[in-house]
PDB file of C-alpha atoms in Angstrom:
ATOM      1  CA  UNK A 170       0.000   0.000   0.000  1.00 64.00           C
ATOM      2  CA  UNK A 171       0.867   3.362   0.055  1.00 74.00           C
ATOM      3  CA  UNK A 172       2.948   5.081   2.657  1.00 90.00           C
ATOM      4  CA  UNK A 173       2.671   8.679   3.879  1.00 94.00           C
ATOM      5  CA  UNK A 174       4.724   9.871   6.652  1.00 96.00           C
ATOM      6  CA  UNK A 175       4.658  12.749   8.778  1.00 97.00           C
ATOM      7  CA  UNK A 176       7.112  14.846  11.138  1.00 96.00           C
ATOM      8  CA  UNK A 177       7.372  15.268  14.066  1.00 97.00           C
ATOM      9  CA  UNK A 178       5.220  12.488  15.614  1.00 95.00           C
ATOM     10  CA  UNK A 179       4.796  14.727  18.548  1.00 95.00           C
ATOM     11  CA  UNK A 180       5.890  18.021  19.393  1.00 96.00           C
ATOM     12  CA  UNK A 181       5.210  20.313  22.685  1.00 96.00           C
ATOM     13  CA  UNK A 182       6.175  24.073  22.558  1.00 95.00           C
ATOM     14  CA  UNK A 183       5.365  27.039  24.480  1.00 96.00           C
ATOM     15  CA  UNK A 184       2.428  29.140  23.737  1.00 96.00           C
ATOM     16  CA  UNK A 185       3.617  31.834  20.943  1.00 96.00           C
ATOM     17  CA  UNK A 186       6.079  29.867  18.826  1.00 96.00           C
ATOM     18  CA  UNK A 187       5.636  28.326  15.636  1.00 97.00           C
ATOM     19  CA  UNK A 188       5.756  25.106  14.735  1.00 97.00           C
ATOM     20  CA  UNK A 189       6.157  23.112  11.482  1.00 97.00           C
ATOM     21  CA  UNK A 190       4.793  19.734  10.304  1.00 97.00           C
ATOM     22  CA  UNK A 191       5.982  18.072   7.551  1.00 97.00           C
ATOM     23  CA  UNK A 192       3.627  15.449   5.456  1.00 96.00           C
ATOM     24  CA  UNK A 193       5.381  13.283   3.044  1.00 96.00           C
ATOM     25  CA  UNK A 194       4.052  10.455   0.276  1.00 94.00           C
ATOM     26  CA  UNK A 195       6.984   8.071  -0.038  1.00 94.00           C
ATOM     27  CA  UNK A 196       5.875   5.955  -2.670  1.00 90.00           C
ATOM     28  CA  UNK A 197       3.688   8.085  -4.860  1.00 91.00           C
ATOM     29  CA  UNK A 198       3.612  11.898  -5.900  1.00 90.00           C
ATOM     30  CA  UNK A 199       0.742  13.363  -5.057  1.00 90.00           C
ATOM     31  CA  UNK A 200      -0.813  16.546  -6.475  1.00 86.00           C
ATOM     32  CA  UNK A 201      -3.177  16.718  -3.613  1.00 91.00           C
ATOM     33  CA  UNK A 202      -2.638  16.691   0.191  1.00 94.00           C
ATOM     34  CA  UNK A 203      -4.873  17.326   2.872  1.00 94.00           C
ATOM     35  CA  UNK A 204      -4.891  18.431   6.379  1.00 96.00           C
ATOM     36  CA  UNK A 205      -7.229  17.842   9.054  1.00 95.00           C
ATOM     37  CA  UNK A 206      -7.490  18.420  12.930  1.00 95.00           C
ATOM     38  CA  UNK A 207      -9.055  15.986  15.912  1.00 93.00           C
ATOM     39  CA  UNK A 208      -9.460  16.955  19.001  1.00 92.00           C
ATOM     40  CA  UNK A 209     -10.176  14.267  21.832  1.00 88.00           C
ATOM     41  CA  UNK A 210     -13.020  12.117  21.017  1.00 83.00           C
ATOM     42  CA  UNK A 211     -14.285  13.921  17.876  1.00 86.00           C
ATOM     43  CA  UNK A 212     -13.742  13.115  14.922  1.00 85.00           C
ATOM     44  CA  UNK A 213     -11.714  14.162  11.916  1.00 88.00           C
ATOM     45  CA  UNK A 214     -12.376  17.809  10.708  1.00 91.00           C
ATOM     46  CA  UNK A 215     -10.775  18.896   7.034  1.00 91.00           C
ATOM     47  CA  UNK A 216      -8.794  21.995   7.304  1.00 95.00           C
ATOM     48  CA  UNK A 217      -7.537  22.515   4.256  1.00 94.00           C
ATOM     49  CA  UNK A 218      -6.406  21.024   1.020  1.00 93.00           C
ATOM     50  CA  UNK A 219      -3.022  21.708  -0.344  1.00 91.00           C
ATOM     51  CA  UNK A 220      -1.958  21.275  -4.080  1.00 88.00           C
ATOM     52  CA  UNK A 221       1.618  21.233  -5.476  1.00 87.00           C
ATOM     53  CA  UNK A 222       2.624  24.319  -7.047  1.00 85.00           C
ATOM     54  CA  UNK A 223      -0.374  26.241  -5.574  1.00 86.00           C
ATOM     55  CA  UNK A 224      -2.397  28.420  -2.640  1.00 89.00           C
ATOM     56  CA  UNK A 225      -4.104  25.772  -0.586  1.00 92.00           C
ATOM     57  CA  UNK A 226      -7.721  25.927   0.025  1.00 93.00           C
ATOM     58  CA  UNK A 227      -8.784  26.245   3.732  1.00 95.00           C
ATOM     59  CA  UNK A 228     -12.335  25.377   5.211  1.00 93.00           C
ATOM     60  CA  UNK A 229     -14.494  28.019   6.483  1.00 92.00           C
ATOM     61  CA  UNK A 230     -13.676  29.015   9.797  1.00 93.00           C
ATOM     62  CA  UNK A 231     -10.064  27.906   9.640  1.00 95.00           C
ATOM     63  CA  UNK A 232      -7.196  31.185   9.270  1.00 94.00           C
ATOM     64  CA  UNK A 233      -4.851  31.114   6.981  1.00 92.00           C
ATOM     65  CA  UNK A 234      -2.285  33.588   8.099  1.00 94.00           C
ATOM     66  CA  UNK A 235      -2.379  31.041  11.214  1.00 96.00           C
ATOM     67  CA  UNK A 236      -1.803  27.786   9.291  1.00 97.00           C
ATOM     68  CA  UNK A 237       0.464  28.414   6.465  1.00 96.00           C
ATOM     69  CA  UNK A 238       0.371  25.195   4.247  1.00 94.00           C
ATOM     70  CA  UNK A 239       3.157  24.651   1.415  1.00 91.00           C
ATOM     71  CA  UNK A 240       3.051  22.189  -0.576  1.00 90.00           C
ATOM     72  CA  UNK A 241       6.278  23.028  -3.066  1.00 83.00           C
ATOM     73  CA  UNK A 242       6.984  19.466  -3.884  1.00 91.00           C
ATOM     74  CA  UNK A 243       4.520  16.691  -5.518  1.00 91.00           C
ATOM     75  CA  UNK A 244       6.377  14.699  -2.195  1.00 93.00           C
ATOM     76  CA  UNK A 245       5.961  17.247   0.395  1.00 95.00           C
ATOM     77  CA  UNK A 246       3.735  19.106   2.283  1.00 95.00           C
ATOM     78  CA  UNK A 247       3.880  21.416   5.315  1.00 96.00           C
ATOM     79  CA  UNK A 248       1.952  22.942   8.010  1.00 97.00           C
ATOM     80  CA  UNK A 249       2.831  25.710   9.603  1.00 97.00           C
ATOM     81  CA  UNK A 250       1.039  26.405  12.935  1.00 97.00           C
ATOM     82  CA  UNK A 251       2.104  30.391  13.674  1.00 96.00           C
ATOM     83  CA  UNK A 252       2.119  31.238  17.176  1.00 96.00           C
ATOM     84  CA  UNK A 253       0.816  28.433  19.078  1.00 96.00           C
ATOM     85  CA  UNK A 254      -1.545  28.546  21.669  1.00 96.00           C
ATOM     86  CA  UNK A 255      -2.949  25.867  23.925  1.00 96.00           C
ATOM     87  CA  UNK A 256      -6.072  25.612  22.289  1.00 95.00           C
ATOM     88  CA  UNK A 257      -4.404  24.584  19.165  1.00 96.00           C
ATOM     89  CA  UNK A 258      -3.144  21.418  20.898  1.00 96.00           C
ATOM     90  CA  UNK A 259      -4.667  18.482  18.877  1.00 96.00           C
ATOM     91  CA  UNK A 260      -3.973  15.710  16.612  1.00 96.00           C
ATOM     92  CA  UNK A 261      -2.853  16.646  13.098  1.00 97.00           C
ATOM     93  CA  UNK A 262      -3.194  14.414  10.261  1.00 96.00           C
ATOM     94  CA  UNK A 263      -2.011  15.048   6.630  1.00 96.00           C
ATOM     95  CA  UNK A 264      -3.778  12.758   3.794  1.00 93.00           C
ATOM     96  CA  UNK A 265      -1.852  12.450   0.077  1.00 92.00           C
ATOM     97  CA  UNK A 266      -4.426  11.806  -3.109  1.00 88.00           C
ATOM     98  CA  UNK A 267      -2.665   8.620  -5.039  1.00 84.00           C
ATOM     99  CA  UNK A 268      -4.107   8.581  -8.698  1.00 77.00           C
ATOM    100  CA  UNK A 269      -5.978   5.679  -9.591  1.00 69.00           C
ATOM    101  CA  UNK A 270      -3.605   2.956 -10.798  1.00 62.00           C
ATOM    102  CA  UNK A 271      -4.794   1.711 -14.192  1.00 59.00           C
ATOM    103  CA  UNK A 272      -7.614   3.691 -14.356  1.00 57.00           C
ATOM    104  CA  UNK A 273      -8.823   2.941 -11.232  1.00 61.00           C
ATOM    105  CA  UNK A 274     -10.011   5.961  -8.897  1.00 69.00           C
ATOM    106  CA  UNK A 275      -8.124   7.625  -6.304  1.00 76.00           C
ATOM    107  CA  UNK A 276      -7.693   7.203  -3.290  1.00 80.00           C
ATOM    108  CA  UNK A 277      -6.526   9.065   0.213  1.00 84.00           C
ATOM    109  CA  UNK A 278      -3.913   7.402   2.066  1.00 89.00           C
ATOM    110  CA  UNK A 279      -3.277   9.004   5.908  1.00 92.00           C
ATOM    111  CA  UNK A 280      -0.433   9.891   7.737  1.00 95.00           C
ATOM    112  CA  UNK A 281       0.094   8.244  11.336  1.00 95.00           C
ATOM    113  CA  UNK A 282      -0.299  12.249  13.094  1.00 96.00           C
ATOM    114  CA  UNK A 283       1.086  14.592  15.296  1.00 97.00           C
ATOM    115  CA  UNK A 284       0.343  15.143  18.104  1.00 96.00           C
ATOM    116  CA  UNK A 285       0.917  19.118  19.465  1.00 97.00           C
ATOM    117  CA  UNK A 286       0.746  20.100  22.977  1.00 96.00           C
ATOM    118  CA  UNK A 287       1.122  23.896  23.773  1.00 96.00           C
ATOM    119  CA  UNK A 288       2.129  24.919  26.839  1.00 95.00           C
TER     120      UNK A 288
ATOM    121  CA  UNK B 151     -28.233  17.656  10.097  1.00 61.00           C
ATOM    122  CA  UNK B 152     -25.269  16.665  10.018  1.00 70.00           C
ATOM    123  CA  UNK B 153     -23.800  15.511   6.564  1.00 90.00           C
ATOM    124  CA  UNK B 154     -22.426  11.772   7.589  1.00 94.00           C
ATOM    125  CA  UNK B 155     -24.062  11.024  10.807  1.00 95.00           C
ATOM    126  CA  UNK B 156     -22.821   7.553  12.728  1.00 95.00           C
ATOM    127  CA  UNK B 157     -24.137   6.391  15.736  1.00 92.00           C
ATOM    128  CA  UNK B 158     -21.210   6.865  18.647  1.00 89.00           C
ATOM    129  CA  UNK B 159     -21.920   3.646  20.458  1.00 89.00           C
ATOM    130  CA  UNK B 160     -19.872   1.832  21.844  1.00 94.00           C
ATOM    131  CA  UNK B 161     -20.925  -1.344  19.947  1.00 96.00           C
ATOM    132  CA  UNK B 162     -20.077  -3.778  21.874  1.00 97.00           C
ATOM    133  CA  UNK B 163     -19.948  -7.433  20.312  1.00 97.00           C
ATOM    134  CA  UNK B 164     -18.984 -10.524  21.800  1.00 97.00           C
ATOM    135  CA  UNK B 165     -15.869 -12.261  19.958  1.00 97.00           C
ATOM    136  CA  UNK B 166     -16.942 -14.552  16.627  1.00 97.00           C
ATOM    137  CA  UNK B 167     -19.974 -12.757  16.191  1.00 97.00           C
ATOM    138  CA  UNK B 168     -21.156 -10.020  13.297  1.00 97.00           C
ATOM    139  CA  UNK B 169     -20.751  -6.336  14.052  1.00 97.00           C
ATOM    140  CA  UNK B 170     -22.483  -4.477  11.902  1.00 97.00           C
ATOM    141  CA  UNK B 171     -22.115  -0.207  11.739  1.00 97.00           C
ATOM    142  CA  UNK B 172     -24.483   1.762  10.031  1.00 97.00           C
ATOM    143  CA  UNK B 173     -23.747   5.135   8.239  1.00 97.00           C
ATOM    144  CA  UNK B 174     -26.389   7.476   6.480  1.00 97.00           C
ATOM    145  CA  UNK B 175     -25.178  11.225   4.532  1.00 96.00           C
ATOM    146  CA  UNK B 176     -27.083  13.655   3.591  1.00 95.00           C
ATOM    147  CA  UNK B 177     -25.155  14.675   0.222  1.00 92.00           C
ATOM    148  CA  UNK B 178     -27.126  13.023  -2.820  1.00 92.00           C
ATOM    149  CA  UNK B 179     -24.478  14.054  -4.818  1.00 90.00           C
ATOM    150  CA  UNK B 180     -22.373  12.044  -3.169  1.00 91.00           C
ATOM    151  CA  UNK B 181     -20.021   9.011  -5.130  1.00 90.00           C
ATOM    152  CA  UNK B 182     -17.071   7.943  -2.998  1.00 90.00           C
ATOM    153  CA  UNK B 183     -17.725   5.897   0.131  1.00 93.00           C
ATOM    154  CA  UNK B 184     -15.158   4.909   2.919  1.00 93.00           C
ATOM    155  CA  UNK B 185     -14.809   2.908   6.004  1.00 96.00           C
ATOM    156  CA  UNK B 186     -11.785   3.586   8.026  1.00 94.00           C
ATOM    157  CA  UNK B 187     -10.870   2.307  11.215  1.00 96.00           C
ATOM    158  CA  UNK B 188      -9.240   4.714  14.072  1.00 94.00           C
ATOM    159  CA  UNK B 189      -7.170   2.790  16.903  1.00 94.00           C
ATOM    160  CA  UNK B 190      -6.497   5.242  20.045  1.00 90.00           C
ATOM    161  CA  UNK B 191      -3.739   7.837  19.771  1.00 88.00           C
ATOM    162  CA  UNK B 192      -3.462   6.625  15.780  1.00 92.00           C
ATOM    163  CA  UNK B 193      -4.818   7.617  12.299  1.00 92.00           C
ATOM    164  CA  UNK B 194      -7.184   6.367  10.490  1.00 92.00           C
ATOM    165  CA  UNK B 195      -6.793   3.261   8.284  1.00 91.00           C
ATOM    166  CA  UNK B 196      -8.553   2.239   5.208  1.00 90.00           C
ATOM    167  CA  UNK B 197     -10.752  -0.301   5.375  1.00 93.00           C
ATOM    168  CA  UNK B 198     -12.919  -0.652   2.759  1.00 92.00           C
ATOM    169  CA  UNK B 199     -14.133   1.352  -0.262  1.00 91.00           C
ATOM    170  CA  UNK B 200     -17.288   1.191  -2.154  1.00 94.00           C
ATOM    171  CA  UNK B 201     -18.734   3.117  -5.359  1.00 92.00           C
ATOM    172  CA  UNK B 202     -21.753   1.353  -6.763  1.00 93.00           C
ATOM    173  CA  UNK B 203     -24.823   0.264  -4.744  1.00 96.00           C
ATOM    174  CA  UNK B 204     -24.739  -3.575  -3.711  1.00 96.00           C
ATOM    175  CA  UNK B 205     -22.390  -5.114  -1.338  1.00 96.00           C
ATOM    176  CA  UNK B 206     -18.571  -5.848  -1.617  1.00 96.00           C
ATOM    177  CA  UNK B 207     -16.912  -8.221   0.533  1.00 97.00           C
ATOM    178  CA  UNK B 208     -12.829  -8.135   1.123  1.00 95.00           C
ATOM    179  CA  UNK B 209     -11.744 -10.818   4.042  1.00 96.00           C
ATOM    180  CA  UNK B 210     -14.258 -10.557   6.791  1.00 97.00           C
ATOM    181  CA  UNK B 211     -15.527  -7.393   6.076  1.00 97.00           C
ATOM    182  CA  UNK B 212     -18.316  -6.759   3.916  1.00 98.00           C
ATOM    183  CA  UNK B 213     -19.400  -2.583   2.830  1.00 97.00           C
ATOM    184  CA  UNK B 214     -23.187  -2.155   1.555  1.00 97.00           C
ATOM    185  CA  UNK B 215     -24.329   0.647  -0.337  1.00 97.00           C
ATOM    186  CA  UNK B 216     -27.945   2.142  -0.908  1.00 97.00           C
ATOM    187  CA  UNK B 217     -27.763   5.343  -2.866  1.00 95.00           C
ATOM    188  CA  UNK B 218     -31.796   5.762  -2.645  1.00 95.00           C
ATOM    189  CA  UNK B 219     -31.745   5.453   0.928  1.00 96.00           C
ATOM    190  CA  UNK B 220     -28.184   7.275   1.356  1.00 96.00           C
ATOM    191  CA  UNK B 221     -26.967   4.563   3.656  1.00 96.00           C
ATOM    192  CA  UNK B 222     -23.926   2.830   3.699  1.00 98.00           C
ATOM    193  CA  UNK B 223     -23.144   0.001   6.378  1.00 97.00           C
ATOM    194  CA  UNK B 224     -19.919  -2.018   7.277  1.00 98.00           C
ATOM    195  CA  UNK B 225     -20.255  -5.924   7.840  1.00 98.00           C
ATOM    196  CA  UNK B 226     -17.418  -7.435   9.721  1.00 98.00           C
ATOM    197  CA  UNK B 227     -17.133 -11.335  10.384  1.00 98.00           C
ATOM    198  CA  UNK B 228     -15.884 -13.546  13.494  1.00 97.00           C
ATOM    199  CA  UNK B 229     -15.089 -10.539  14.869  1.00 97.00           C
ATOM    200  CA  UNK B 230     -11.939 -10.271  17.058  1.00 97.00           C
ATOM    201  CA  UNK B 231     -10.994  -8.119  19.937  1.00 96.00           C
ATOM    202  CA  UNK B 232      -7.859  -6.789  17.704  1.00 96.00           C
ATOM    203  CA  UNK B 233     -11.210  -5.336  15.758  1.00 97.00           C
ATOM    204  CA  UNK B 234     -11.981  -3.092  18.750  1.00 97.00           C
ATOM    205  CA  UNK B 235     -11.453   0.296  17.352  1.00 96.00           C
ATOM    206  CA  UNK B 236     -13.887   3.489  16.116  1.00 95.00           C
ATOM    207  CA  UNK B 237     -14.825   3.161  12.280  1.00 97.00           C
ATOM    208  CA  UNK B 238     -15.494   6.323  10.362  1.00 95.00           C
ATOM    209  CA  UNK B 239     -17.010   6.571   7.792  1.00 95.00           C
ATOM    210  CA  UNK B 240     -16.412   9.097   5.183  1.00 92.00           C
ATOM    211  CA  UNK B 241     -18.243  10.189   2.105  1.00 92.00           C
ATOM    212  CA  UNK B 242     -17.041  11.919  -1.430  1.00 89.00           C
ATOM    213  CA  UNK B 243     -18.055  13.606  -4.268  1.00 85.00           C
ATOM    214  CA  UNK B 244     -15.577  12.141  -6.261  1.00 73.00           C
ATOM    215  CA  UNK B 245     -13.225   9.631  -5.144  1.00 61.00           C
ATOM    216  CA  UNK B 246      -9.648  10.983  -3.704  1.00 59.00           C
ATOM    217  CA  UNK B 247     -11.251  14.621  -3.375  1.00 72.00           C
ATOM    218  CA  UNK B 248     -12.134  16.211   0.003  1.00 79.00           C
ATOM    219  CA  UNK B 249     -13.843  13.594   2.506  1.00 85.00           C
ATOM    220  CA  UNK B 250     -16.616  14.077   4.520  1.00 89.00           C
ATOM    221  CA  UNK B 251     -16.123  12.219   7.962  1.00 91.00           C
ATOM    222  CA  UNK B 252     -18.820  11.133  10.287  1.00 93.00           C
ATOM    223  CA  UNK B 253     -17.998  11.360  13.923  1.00 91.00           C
ATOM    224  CA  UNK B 254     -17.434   7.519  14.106  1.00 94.00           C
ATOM    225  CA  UNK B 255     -18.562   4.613  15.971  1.00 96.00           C
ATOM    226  CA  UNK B 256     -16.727   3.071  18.906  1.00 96.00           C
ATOM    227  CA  UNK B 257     -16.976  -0.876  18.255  1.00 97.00           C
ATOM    228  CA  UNK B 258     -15.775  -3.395  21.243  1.00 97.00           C
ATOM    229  CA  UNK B 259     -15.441  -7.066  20.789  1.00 97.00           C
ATOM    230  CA  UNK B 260     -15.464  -8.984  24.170  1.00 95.00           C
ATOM    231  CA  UNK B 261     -13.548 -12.114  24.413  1.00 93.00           C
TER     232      UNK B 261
END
C-alpha cells in the first residue's frame, strides 16, 4: 500500500512559537494533500487542502495567516502552525491523493499524526 | 443535520460474532464511500471502499451501499478483539477529493 509519513510524531512548545509539520508520500507523488485536525473524542475535521505548485484551500472558519500550508513538492507538504496557543493542541493528520492505478479511482492514504501540545 | 451522521456507540460485540455499523449522509451528490478504522492515539486506516450500490466483501468485512436510501453500512465477520477500534465513515463527491467524515462509531469485541 501506500505510505505517507509525517514529522514530528509529537511536538510540545510554548504558547507563541511556531511550529512546522511536515507530510510526506513516499511511494507516490501526489498533487493533492490534505490536512485535518481531531481533538479528543471527535472526529476528523478537514482543514484545508493543499496542491503542489499552488495556494491551498482552507475550510471556512479555519485562518490562513495562522496555518500556512506549502506544498512546493509533488512529495511534500507542510503545516505551519504560527504562534501556538494551547487551544491549538490536537492531533494533526495530513492525507496524500494517489491517482488511480490503471484507471482505477483515487484514493486518500493518511499519515500516522502529530500530536501538538502547547504549553 | 449533520452531513455523515454515525451512531457513537460503543458497539459492543462478543468475539466470533457479526458487528455491523451503520452510516447514512445527507449529500445526494455524493459518489465515494469509505470505512476507516481509528485505533487510540493513531490515524485512520482504510478499510474498505465502495462506489456502486450492492455489497462488496474483502476478508471478513463486507461494505453495503444504498444510494436511494443514502446509507452505507460495514459488515465485519468472526469478529476479534484486535477489531476493537472506532470506524469512520467518510463520504465523497468524487473519489480521492475532500472527505466528509462522520464522527465515528466506537466498536468493542469482548472475548
Amino acid at each position: 500500500g501506500a505510505v505517507v509519513s509525517q514529522h514530528p510524531s509529537w511536538v510540545i512548545c510554548k504558547s507563541g512559537t511556531s511550529v512546522k509539520i511536515e507530510c510526506r508520500s513516499l511511494d507516490f507523488q501526489a498533487t493533492t494533500m490534505f490536512w485535518y485536525r481531531q481533538f479528543p473524542k471527535q472526529s476528523l475535521m478537514l482543514m484545508a487542502t493543499s496542491n503542489e505548485g499552488s495556494k491551498a484551500t482552507y475550510e471556512q472558519g479555519v485562518e490562513k495567516d495562522k496555518f500556512l500550508i506549502n506544498h512546493a513538492s509533488l512529495t511534500l507538504s507542510t503545516l505551519t502552525v504560527t504562534s501556538a496557543h494551547p487551544e491549538d493542541s490536537s492531533f494533526y493528520i495530513c492525507s496524500a491523493r494517489r491517482s488511480g492505478l490503471a484507471g482505477g479511482t483515487d484514493t486518500q492514504y493518511f499519515g500516522p499524526g502529530t500530536r501538538l501540545t502547547v504549553l | 443535520q449533520k452531513e455523515v451522521e454515525q451512531n457513537s456507540g460503543p458497539l459492543s460485540v462478543p468475539e466470533g460474532a457479526i458487528a455491523s455499523l451503520n452510516c447514512t449522509y445527507s449529500d445526494r451528490g455524493s459518489q465515494s464511500f469509505f470505512w476507516y478504522r481509528q485505533y487510540s492515539g493513531k490515524s485512520p486506516e482504510l478499510i474498505m471502499s465502495i462506489y456502486s450500490n450492492g455489497d462488496k466483501e474483502d476478508g471478513r468485512f463486507t461494505a453495503q451501499l444504498n444510494k436511494a436510501s443514502q446509507y452505507v453500512s460495514l459488515l465485519i465477520r468472526d469478529s476479534q478483539p484486535s477489531d476493537s477500534a472506532t470506524y469512520l465513515c467518510a463520504v465523497s463527491r468524487n473519489a480521492g477529493n475532500m472527505l466528509t467524515f462522520g464522527g465515528g462509531t466506537r466498536l468493542m469485541v469482548k472475548p
